[in-house]
Amino acid sequence: MSVYALNGLNYSSVKVSFDEAFLGSYSSSDGRFGLNLGSRINFNHGGNTTTFVELKYVIIDGGQLVAGAREKFNL
């Protein structure tokens, strides 16, 4: 098992558009920069697989907590 600290930059963007015969067309987009802070725990099973669990907080506007789990296969 190993533990890592995470930090980094984040860019989030959103774009909405529609084209409706009665209402006409509309398009809008927005993008923001933020920071990521968190940690990751790797669980080394031996062999060719590693499972890792990640928890990070994205500092952008109201903020967002992100949790994830992944499996990595070494080729």
CSV table of N, CA, C and O in Angstrom, one decimal:
chain,number,residue,atom,x,y,z
A,1,MET,N,0.8,-1.2,0.0
A,1,MET,CA,0.0,0.0,0.0
A,1,MET,C,0.9,1.2,0.0
A,1,MET,O,1.9,1.3,0.7
A,2,SER,N,0.5,2.2,-0.7
A,2,SER,CA,1.2,3.5,-0.8
A,2,SER,C,0.2,4.7,-0.8
A,2,SER,O,-0.8,4.5,-1.4
A,3,VAL,N,0.6,5.8,-0.3
A,3,VAL,CA,-0.2,7.0,-0.2
A,3,VAL,C,0.4,8.1,-0.9
A,3,VAL,O,1.6,8.3,-0.7
A,4,TYR,N,-0.3,8.9,-1.7
A,4,TYR,CA,0.2,10.0,-2.4
A,4,TYR,C,-0.7,11.2,-2.2
A,4,TYR,O,-1.9,11.1,-2.0
A,5,ALA,N,0.0,12.4,-2.2
A,5,ALA,CA,-0.8,13.7,-2.1
A,5,ALA,C,-1.0,14.1,-3.5
A,5,ALA,O,-0.2,13.9,-4.4
A,6,LEU,N,-2.2,14.7,-3.8
A,6,LEU,CA,-2.5,15.2,-5.1
A,6,LEU,C,-2.7,16.7,-5.0
A,6,LEU,O,-3.2,17.3,-4.1
A,7,ASN,N,-2.2,17.4,-6.1
A,7,ASN,CA,-2.5,18.8,-6.3
A,7,ASN,C,-2.4,19.1,-7.8
A,7,ASN,O,-1.7,18.4,-8.5
A,8,GLY,N,-3.1,20.1,-8.2
A,8,GLY,CA,-3.0,20.4,-9.6
A,8,GLY,C,-4.0,21.5,-10.0
A,8,GLY,O,-4.8,21.9,-9.2
A,9,LEU,N,-4.0,21.8,-11.3
A,9,LEU,CA,-4.9,22.8,-11.9
A,9,LEU,C,-6.1,22.1,-12.5
A,9,LEU,O,-6.0,20.9,-12.9
A,10,ASN,N,-7.2,22.7,-12.5
A,10,ASN,CA,-8.4,22.2,-13.1
A,10,ASN,C,-9.0,23.2,-14.0
A,10,ASN,O,-9.0,24.4,-13.7
A,11,TYR,N,-9.5,22.8,-15.2
A,11,TYR,CA,-10.3,23.7,-16.0
A,11,TYR,C,-11.6,23.0,-16.4
A,11,TYR,O,-11.6,21.8,-16.9
A,12,SER,N,-12.7,23.6,-16.0
A,12,SER,CA,-14.0,23.0,-16.3
A,12,SER,C,-14.7,24.0,-17.3
A,12,SER,O,-14.6,25.2,-17.2
A,13,SER,N,-15.4,23.3,-18.2
A,13,SER,CA,-16.1,24.1,-19.2
A,13,SER,C,-17.5,23.5,-19.4
A,13,SER,O,-17.7,22.3,-19.3
A,14,VAL,N,-18.4,24.3,-19.8
A,14,VAL,CA,-19.8,23.9,-20.2
A,14,VAL,C,-20.3,24.7,-21.4
A,14,VAL,O,-19.9,25.9,-21.5
A,15,LYS,N,-21.0,24.0,-22.3
A,15,LYS,CA,-21.5,24.7,-23.4
A,15,LYS,C,-23.0,24.1,-23.6
A,15,LYS,O,-23.2,22.9,-23.6
A,16,VAL,N,-23.9,25.1,-23.8
A,16,VAL,CA,-25.3,24.7,-24.0
A,16,VAL,C,-25.7,25.4,-25.3
A,16,VAL,O,-25.5,26.6,-25.5
A,17,SER,N,-26.4,24.6,-26.2
A,17,SER,CA,-26.9,25.2,-27.4
A,17,SER,C,-28.1,24.5,-27.9
A,17,SER,O,-28.3,23.3,-27.6
A,18,PHE,N,-29.1,25.2,-28.5
A,18,PHE,CA,-30.2,24.5,-29.1
A,18,PHE,C,-30.7,25.4,-30.3
A,18,PHE,O,-30.4,26.5,-30.3
A,19,ASP,N,-31.4,24.7,-31.1
A,19,ASP,CA,-32.0,25.3,-32.3
A,19,ASP,C,-33.4,24.8,-32.4
A,19,ASP,O,-33.7,23.7,-32.7
A,20,GLU,N,-34.3,25.7,-32.1
A,20,GLU,CA,-35.7,25.4,-32.1
A,20,GLU,C,-36.5,26.3,-33.1
A,20,GLU,O,-36.2,27.5,-33.1
A,21,ALA,N,-37.3,25.8,-33.9
A,21,ALA,CA,-38.0,26.6,-34.9
A,21,ALA,C,-38.8,27.7,-34.3
A,21,ALA,O,-38.8,28.8,-34.8
A,22,PHE,N,-39.6,27.5,-33.2
A,22,PHE,CA,-40.4,28.5,-32.6
A,22,PHE,C,-39.6,29.5,-31.8
A,22,PHE,O,-39.9,30.7,-31.9
A,23,LEU,N,-38.7,29.0,-31.0
A,23,LEU,CA,-37.9,29.9,-30.1
A,23,LEU,C,-36.7,30.5,-30.7
A,23,LEU,O,-36.1,31.4,-30.2
A,24,GLY,N,-36.2,29.9,-31.8
A,24,GLY,CA,-35.0,30.4,-32.4
A,24,GLY,C,-33.8,29.6,-31.9
A,24,GLY,O,-34.0,28.5,-31.3
A,25,SER,N,-32.6,30.1,-32.1
A,25,SER,CA,-31.4,29.3,-31.7
A,25,SER,C,-30.8,30.1,-30.5
A,25,SER,O,-30.9,31.3,-30.4
A,26,TYR,N,-30.1,29.3,-29.7
A,26,TYR,CA,-29.4,29.9,-28.5
A,26,TYR,C,-28.1,29.1,-28.2
A,26,TYR,O,-28.1,27.9,-28.4
A,27,SER,N,-27.1,29.8,-27.9
A,27,SER,CA,-25.8,29.1,-27.5
A,27,SER,C,-25.1,29.9,-26.4
A,27,SER,O,-25.1,31.2,-26.5
A,28,SER,N,-24.6,29.2,-25.5
A,28,SER,CA,-23.8,29.9,-24.4
A,28,SER,C,-22.8,28.9,-23.9
A,28,SER,O,-23.0,27.7,-23.9
A,29,SER,N,-21.6,29.5,-23.5
A,29,SER,CA,-20.6,28.7,-22.9
A,29,SER,C,-19.8,29.4,-21.8
A,29,SER,O,-19.9,30.7,-21.8
A,30,ASP,N,-19.2,28.7,-20.9
A,30,ASP,CA,-18.4,29.3,-19.8
A,30,ASP,C,-17.3,28.3,-19.4
A,30,ASP,O,-17.4,27.1,-19.6
A,31,GLY,N,-16.2,28.9,-19.0
A,31,GLY,CA,-15.1,28.1,-18.5
A,31,GLY,C,-14.5,28.7,-17.3
A,31,GLY,O,-14.4,29.9,-17.2
A,32,ARG,N,-14.0,27.9,-16.4
A,32,ARG,CA,-13.4,28.3,-15.1
A,32,ARG,C,-12.1,27.5,-14.8
A,32,ARG,O,-12.1,26.3,-15.0
A,33,PHE,N,-11.2,28.2,-14.2
A,33,PHE,CA,-10.0,27.5,-13.7
A,33,PHE,C,-10.2,27.3,-12.2
A,33,PHE,O,-10.8,28.1,-11.5
A,34,GLY,N,-9.6,26.2,-11.7
A,34,GLY,CA,-9.7,25.9,-10.2
A,34,GLY,C,-8.4,25.1,-9.8
A,34,GLY,O,-7.5,24.9,-10.6
A,35,LEU,N,-8.4,24.7,-8.5
A,35,LEU,CA,-7.3,23.9,-8.0
A,35,LEU,C,-7.9,22.6,-7.5
A,35,LEU,O,-9.0,22.5,-7.0
A,36,ASN,N,-7.0,21.5,-7.6
A,36,ASN,CA,-7.3,20.2,-7.0
A,36,ASN,C,-6.4,19.9,-5.8
A,36,ASN,O,-5.2,20.1,-5.9
A,37,LEU,N,-7.0,19.5,-4.7
A,37,LEU,CA,-6.2,19.1,-3.6
A,37,LEU,C,-6.8,17.8,-3.1
A,37,LEU,O,-8.0,17.6,-2.9
A,38,GLY,N,-5.9,16.8,-2.8
A,38,GLY,CA,-6.5,15.5,-2.3
A,38,GLY,C,-5.4,14.5,-2.1
A,38,GLY,O,-4.2,14.8,-1.9
A,39,SER,N,-5.8,13.2,-2.0
A,39,SER,CA,-4.9,12.1,-1.8
A,39,SER,C,-5.3,10.9,-2.5
A,39,SER,O,-6.5,10.8,-2.9
A,40,ARG,N,-4.4,10.0,-2.7
A,40,ARG,CA,-4.6,8.7,-3.4
A,40,ARG,C,-4.0,7.6,-2.6
A,40,ARG,O,-2.9,7.8,-2.1
A,41,ILE,N,-4.7,6.5,-2.5
A,41,ILE,CA,-4.1,5.3,-1.9
A,41,ILE,C,-4.0,4.2,-2.9
A,41,ILE,O,-5.0,3.9,-3.5
A,42,ASN,N,-2.8,3.7,-3.1
A,42,ASN,CA,-2.6,2.6,-4.1
A,42,ASN,C,-2.6,1.3,-3.3
A,42,ASN,O,-1.9,1.2,-2.3
A,43,PHE,N,-3.3,0.3,-3.7
A,43,PHE,CA,-3.3,-1.1,-3.2
A,43,PHE,C,-2.6,-2.0,-4.2
A,43,PHE,O,-3.2,-2.4,-5.2
A,44,ASN,N,-1.3,-2.3,-3.9
A,44,ASN,CA,-0.6,-3.2,-4.8
A,44,ASN,C,-0.9,-4.7,-4.5
A,44,ASN,O,-0.6,-5.1,-3.4
A,45,HIS,N,-1.5,-5.4,-5.5
A,45,HIS,CA,-1.9,-6.8,-5.3
A,45,HIS,C,-0.8,-7.7,-5.6
A,45,HIS,O,-1.0,-8.9,-5.4
A,46,GLY,N,0.3,-7.2,-6.1
A,46,GLY,CA,1.3,-8.1,-6.7
A,46,GLY,C,0.8,-8.5,-8.1
A,46,GLY,O,-0.3,-8.4,-8.4
A,47,GLY,N,1.7,-9.0,-8.9
A,47,GLY,CA,1.3,-9.3,-10.3
A,47,GLY,C,1.2,-8.0,-11.1
A,47,GLY,O,1.9,-7.0,-10.9
A,48,ASN,N,0.2,-8.0,-11.9
A,48,ASN,CA,0.0,-6.9,-12.9
A,48,ASN,C,-1.1,-5.9,-12.6
A,48,ASN,O,-1.5,-5.1,-13.5
A,49,THR,N,-1.7,-5.9,-11.4
A,49,THR,CA,-2.8,-5.0,-11.1
A,49,THR,C,-2.6,-4.2,-9.9
A,49,THR,O,-2.0,-4.7,-8.9
A,50,THR,N,-3.1,-3.0,-9.9
A,50,THR,CA,-3.0,-2.1,-8.8
A,50,THR,C,-4.4,-1.4,-8.7
A,50,THR,O,-4.9,-0.9,-9.7
A,51,THR,N,-5.0,-1.4,-7.5
A,51,THR,CA,-6.3,-0.7,-7.3
A,51,THR,C,-5.9,0.6,-6.6
A,51,THR,O,-5.1,0.6,-5.7
A,52,PHE,N,-6.5,1.7,-7.0
A,52,PHE,CA,-6.3,2.9,-6.3
A,52,PHE,C,-7.6,3.7,-6.0
A,52,PHE,O,-8.5,3.6,-6.8
A,53,VAL,N,-7.7,4.3,-4.8
A,53,VAL,CA,-8.8,5.1,-4.4
A,53,VAL,C,-8.4,6.5,-4.2
A,53,VAL,O,-7.3,6.7,-3.7
A,54,GLU,N,-9.2,7.4,-4.7
A,54,GLU,CA,-8.8,8.8,-4.8
A,54,GLU,C,-9.9,9.7,-4.2
A,54,GLU,O,-11.1,9.5,-4.5
A,55,LEU,N,-9.5,10.6,-3.4
A,55,LEU,CA,-10.5,11.6,-2.8
A,55,LEU,C,-9.8,13.0,-3.0
A,55,LEU,O,-8.7,13.2,-2.6
A,56,LYS,N,-10.5,13.9,-3.7
A,56,LYS,CA,-10.0,15.2,-3.9
A,56,LYS,C,-11.1,16.3,-3.8
A,56,LYS,O,-12.2,16.0,-4.0
A,57,TYR,N,-10.6,17.5,-3.5
A,57,TYR,CA,-11.5,18.6,-3.4
A,57,TYR,C,-11.1,19.6,-4.5
A,57,TYR,O,-10.0,20.0,-4.6
A,58,VAL,N,-12.1,19.9,-5.4
A,58,VAL,CA,-11.9,20.9,-6.5
A,58,VAL,C,-12.3,22.3,-6.0
A,58,VAL,O,-13.5,22.5,-5.7
A,59,ILE,N,-11.4,23.2,-5.9
A,59,ILE,CA,-11.6,24.5,-5.4
A,59,ILE,C,-12.0,25.4,-6.7
A,59,ILE,O,-11.1,25.8,-7.4
A,60,ILE,N,-13.3,25.5,-6.9
A,60,ILE,CA,-13.8,26.3,-8.0
A,60,ILE,C,-15.2,26.7,-7.7
A,60,ILE,O,-16.0,25.9,-7.2
A,61,ASP,N,-15.6,27.9,-7.8
A,61,ASP,CA,-16.9,28.5,-7.4
A,61,ASP,C,-17.3,27.9,-6.1
A,61,ASP,O,-16.7,28.2,-5.1
A,62,GLY,N,-18.4,27.1,-6.0
A,62,GLY,CA,-18.9,26.6,-4.8
A,62,GLY,C,-18.0,25.4,-4.3
A,62,GLY,O,-18.3,24.9,-3.1
A,63,GLY,N,-17.1,24.9,-5.0
A,63,GLY,CA,-16.3,23.7,-4.6
A,63,GLY,C,-17.0,22.4,-4.9
A,63,GLY,O,-18.2,22.4,-5.0
A,64,GLN,N,-16.2,21.4,-5.0
A,64,GLN,CA,-16.8,20.0,-5.3
A,64,GLN,C,-15.9,19.0,-4.8
A,64,GLN,O,-14.6,19.0,-5.0
A,65,LEU,N,-16.4,18.0,-4.1
A,65,LEU,CA,-15.7,16.9,-3.6
A,65,LEU,C,-15.8,15.7,-4.5
A,65,LEU,O,-17.0,15.4,-4.9
A,66,VAL,N,-14.7,15.1,-5.0
A,66,VAL,CA,-14.8,14.1,-6.0
A,66,VAL,C,-14.1,12.8,-5.4
A,66,VAL,O,-13.0,12.9,-4.9
A,67,ALA,N,-14.8,11.7,-5.5
A,67,ALA,CA,-14.3,10.4,-5.0
A,67,ALA,C,-14.2,9.5,-6.2
A,67,ALA,O,-15.1,9.5,-7.0
A,68,GLY,N,-13.2,8.6,-6.2
A,68,GLY,CA,-13.1,7.7,-7.3
A,68,GLY,C,-12.3,6.5,-7.0
A,68,GLY,O,-11.5,6.5,-6.1
A,69,ALA,N,-12.5,5.4,-7.7
A,69,ALA,CA,-11.7,4.1,-7.5
A,69,ALA,C,-11.4,3.6,-8.9
A,69,ALA,O,-12.3,3.6,-9.8
A,70,ARG,N,-10.2,3.1,-9.1
A,70,ARG,CA,-9.8,2.6,-10.4
A,70,ARG,C,-8.9,1.4,-10.2
A,70,ARG,O,-8.3,1.2,-9.2
A,71,GLU,N,-8.9,0.7,-11.3
A,71,GLU,CA,-8.0,-0.5,-11.4
A,71,GLU,C,-7.0,-0.3,-12.5
A,71,GLU,O,-7.4,0.1,-13.6
A,72,LYS,N,-5.7,-0.4,-12.2
A,72,LYS,CA,-4.7,-0.2,-13.2
A,72,LYS,C,-4.0,-1.6,-13.6
A,72,LYS,O,-3.7,-2.3,-12.7
A,73,PHE,N,-3.9,-1.8,-14.9
A,73,PHE,CA,-3.3,-3.1,-15.4
A,73,PHE,C,-2.0,-2.7,-16.0
A,73,PHE,O,-1.9,-1.9,-17.0
A,74,ASN,N,-0.9,-3.3,-15.5
A,74,ASN,CA,0.4,-3.1,-16.1
A,74,ASN,C,0.6,-4.1,-17.3
A,74,ASN,O,0.4,-5.3,-17.1
A,75,LEU,N,1.0,-3.6,-18.4
A,75,LEU,CA,1.2,-4.4,-19.6
A,75,LEU,C,2.6,-4.9,-19.7
A,75,LEU,O,3.5,-4.3,-19.5
